[in-house]
mmCIF file with all atom_site columns, C-alpha atoms in Angstrom:
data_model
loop_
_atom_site.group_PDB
_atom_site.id
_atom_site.type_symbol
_atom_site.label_atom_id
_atom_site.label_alt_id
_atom_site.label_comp_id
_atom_site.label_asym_id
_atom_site.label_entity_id
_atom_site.label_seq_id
_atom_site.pdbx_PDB_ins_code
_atom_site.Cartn_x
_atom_site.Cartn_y
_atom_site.Cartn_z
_atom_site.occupancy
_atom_site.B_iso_or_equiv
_atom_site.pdbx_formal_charge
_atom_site.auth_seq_id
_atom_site.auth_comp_id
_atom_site.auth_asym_id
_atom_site.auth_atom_id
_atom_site.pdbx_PDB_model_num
ATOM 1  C CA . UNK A 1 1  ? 34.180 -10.483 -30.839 1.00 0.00 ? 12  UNK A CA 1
ATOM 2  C CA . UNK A 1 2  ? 31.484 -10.305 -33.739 1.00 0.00 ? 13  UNK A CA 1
ATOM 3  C CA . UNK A 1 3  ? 29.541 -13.105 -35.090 1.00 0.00 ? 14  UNK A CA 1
ATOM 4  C CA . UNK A 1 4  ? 31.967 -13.109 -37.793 1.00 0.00 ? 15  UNK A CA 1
ATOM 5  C CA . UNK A 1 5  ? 34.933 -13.632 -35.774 1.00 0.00 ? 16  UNK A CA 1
ATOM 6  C CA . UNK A 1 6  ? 33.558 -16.352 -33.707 1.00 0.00 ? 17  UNK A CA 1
ATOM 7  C CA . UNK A 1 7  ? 32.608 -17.977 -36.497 1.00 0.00 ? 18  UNK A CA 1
ATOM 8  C CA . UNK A 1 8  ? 36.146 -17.929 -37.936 1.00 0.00 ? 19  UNK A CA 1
ATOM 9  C CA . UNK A 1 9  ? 37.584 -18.777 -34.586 1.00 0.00 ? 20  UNK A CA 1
ATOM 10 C CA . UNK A 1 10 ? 35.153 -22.094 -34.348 1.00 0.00 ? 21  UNK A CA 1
ATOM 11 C CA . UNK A 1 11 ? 35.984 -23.084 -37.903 1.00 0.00 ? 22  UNK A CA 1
ATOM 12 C CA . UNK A 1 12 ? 39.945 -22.544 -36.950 1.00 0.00 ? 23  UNK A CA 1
ATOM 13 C CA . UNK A 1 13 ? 39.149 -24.767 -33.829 1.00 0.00 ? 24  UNK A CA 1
ATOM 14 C CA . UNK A 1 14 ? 37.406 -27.805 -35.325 1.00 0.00 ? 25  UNK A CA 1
ATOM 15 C CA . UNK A 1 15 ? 39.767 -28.011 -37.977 1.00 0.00 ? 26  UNK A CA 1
ATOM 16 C CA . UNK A 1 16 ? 43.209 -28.381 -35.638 1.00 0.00 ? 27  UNK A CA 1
ATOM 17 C CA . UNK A 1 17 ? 41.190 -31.016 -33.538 1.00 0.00 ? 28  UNK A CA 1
ATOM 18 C CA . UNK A 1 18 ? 40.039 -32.575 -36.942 1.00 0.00 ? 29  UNK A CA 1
ATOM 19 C CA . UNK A 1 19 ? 43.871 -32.590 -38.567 1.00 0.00 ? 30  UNK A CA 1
ATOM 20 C CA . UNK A 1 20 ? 45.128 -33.965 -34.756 1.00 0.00 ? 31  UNK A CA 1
ATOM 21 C CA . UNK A 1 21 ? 42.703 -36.455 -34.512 1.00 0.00 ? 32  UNK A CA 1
ATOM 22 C CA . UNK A 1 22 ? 42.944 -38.001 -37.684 1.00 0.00 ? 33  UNK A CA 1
ATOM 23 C CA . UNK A 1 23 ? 46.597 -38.068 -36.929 1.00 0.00 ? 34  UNK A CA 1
ATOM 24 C CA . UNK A 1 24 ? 46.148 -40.165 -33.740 1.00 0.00 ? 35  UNK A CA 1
ATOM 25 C CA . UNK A 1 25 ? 43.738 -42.355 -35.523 1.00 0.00 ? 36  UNK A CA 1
ATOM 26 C CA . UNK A 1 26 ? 46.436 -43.323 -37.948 1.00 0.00 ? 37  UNK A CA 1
ATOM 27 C CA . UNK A 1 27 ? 48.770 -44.112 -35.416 1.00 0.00 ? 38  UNK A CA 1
ATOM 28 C CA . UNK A 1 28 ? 46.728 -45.708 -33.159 1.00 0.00 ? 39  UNK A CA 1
ATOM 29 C CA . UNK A 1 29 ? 44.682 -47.752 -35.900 1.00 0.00 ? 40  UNK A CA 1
ATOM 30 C CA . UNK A 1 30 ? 47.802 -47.674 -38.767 1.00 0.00 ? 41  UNK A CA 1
ATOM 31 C CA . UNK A 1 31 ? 50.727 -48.349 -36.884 1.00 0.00 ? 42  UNK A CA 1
ATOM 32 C CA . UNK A 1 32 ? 49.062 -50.859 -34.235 1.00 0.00 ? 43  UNK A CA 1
ATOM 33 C CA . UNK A 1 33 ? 46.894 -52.498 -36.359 1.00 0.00 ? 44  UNK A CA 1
ATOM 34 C CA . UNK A 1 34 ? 47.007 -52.389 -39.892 1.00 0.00 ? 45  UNK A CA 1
ATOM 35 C CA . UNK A 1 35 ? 50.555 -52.220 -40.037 1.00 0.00 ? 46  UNK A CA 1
ATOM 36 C CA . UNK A 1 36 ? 51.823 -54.055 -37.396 1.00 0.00 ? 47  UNK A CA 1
ATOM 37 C CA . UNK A 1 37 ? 53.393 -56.607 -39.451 1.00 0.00 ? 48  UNK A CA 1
ATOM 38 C CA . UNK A 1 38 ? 55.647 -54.812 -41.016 1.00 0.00 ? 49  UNK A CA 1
ATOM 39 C CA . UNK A 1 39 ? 56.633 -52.602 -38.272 1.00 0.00 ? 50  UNK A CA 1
ATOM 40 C CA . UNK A 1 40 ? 57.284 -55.863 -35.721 1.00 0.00 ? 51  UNK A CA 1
ATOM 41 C CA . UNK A 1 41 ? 60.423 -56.820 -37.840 1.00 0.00 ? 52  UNK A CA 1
ATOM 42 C CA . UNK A 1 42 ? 61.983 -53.636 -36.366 1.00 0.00 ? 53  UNK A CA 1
ATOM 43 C CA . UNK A 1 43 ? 62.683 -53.916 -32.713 1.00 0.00 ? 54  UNK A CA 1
ATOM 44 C CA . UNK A 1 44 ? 63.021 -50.931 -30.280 1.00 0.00 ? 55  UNK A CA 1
ATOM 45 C CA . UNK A 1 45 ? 65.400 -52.591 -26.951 1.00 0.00 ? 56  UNK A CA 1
ATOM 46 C CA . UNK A 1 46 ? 63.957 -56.193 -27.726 1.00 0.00 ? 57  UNK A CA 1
ATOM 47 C CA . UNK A 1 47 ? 60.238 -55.668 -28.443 1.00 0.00 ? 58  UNK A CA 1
ATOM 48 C CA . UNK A 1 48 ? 58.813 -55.415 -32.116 1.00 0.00 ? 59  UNK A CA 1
ATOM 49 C CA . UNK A 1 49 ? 57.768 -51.903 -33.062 1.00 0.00 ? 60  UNK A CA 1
ATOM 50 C CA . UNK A 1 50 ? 54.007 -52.931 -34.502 1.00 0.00 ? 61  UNK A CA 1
ATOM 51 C CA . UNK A 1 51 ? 53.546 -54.589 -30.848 1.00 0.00 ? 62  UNK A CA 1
ATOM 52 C CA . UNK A 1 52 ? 55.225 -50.873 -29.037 1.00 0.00 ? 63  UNK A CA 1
ATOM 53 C CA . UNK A 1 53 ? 52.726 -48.779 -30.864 1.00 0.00 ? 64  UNK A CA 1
ATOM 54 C CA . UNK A 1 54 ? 49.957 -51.050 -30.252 1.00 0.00 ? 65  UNK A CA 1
ATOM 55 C CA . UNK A 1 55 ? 50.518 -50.977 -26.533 1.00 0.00 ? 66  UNK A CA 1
ATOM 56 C CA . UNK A 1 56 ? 52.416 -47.729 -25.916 1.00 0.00 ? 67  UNK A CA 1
ATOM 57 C CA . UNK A 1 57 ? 53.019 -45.470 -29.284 1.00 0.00 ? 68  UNK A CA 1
ATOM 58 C CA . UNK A 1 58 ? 48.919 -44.757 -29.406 1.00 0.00 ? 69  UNK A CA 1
ATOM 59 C CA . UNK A 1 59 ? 49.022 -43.253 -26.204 1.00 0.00 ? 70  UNK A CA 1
ATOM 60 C CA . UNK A 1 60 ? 52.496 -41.465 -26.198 1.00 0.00 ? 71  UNK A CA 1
ATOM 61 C CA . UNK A 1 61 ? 51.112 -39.830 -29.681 1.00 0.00 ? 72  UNK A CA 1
ATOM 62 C CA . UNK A 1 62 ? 47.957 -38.717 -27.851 1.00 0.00 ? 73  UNK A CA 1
ATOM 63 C CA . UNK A 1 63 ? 49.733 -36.940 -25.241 1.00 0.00 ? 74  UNK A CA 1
ATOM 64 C CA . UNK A 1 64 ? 52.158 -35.095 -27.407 1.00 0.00 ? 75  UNK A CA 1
ATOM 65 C CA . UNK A 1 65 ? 48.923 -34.243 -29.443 1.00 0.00 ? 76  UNK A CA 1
ATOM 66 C CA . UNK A 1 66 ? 47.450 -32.686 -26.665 1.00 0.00 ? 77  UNK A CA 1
ATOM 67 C CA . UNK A 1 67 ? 50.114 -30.397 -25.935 1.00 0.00 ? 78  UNK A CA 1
ATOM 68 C CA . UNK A 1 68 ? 49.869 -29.609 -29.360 1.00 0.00 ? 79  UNK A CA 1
ATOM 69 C CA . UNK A 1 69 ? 46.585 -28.386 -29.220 1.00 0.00 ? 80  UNK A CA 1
ATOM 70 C CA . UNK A 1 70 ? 46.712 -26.584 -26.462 1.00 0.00 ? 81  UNK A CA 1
ATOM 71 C CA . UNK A 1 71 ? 49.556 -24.431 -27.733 1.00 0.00 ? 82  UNK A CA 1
ATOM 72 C CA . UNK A 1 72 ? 48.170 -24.127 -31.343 1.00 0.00 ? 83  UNK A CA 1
ATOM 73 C CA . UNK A 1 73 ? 44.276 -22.760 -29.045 1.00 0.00 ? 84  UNK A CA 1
ATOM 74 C CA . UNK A 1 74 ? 46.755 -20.619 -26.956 1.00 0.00 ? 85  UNK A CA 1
ATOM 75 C CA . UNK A 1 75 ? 48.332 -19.403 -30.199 1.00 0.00 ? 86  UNK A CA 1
ATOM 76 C CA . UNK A 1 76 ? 44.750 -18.977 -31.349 1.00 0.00 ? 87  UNK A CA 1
ATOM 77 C CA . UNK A 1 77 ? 43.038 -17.456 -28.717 1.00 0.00 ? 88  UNK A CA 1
ATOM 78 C CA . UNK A 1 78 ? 45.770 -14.822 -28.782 1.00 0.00 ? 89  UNK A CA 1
ATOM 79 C CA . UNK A 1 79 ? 45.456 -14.310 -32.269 1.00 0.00 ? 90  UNK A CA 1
ATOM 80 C CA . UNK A 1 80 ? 41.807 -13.499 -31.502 1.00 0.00 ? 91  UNK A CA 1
ATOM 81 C CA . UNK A 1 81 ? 42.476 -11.796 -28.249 1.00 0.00 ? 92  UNK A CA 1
ATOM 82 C CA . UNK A 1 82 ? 40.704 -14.218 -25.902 1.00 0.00 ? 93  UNK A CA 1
ATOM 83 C CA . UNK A 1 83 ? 42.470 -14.038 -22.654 1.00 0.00 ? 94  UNK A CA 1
ATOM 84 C CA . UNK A 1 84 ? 40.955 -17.264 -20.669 1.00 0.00 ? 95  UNK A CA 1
ATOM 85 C CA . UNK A 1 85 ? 42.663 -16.130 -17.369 1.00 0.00 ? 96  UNK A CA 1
ATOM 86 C CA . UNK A 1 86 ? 41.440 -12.564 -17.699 1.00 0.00 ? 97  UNK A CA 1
ATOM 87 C CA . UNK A 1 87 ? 37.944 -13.694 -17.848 1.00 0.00 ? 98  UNK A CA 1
ATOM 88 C CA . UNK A 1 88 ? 38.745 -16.305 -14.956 1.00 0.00 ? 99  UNK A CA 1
ATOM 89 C CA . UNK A 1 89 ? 39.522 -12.922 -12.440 1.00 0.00 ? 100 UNK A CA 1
ATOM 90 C CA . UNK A 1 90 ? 36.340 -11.203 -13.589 1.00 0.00 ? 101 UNK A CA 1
ATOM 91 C CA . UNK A 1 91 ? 34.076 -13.994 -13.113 1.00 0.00 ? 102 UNK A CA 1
ATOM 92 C CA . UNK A 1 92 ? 35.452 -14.738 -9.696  1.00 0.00 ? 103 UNK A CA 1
#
């Protein structure tokens, strides 16, 4: 992989975490704090949604987000023909 390529690969890289991380901040900070009002006069099996996402939806959203990433960077690293395990067997 050329300088070129790796650079294209980083850029690729930061901006998934940047667009997934964002997306957990609005959760996390949206739905459990600034709109947590709003959301707690819907109820999910008797407890107010604003109060679910403040406890539970946060980190339910950051899983799922990681699984995301790591099959958009398996996607990627395909793409670029990085094969982690490959280098795993050589290094060994």
């Amino acid at each position: 992989m050329d300088a070129t390529q790796r650079k294209d690969y980083w850029r690729r890289n930061l901006r998934l975490m940047s667009v997934l991380l964002v997306i957990w901040a609005l959760v996390s900070f949206g739905a459990g704090i600034l709109f947590v009002e709003p959301l707690n006069s819907v109820e999910i099996l008797g407890f107010p949604l604003g109060f679910w996402f403040a406890q539970q939806g946060s980190i339910v959203t950051f899983v799922v987000l990681i699984a995301v990433y790591v099959w958009r960077m398996d996607k990627l690293d395909a793409e670029f023909g990085i094969d982690e395990y490959e280098e795993e067997v050589h290094h060994s």
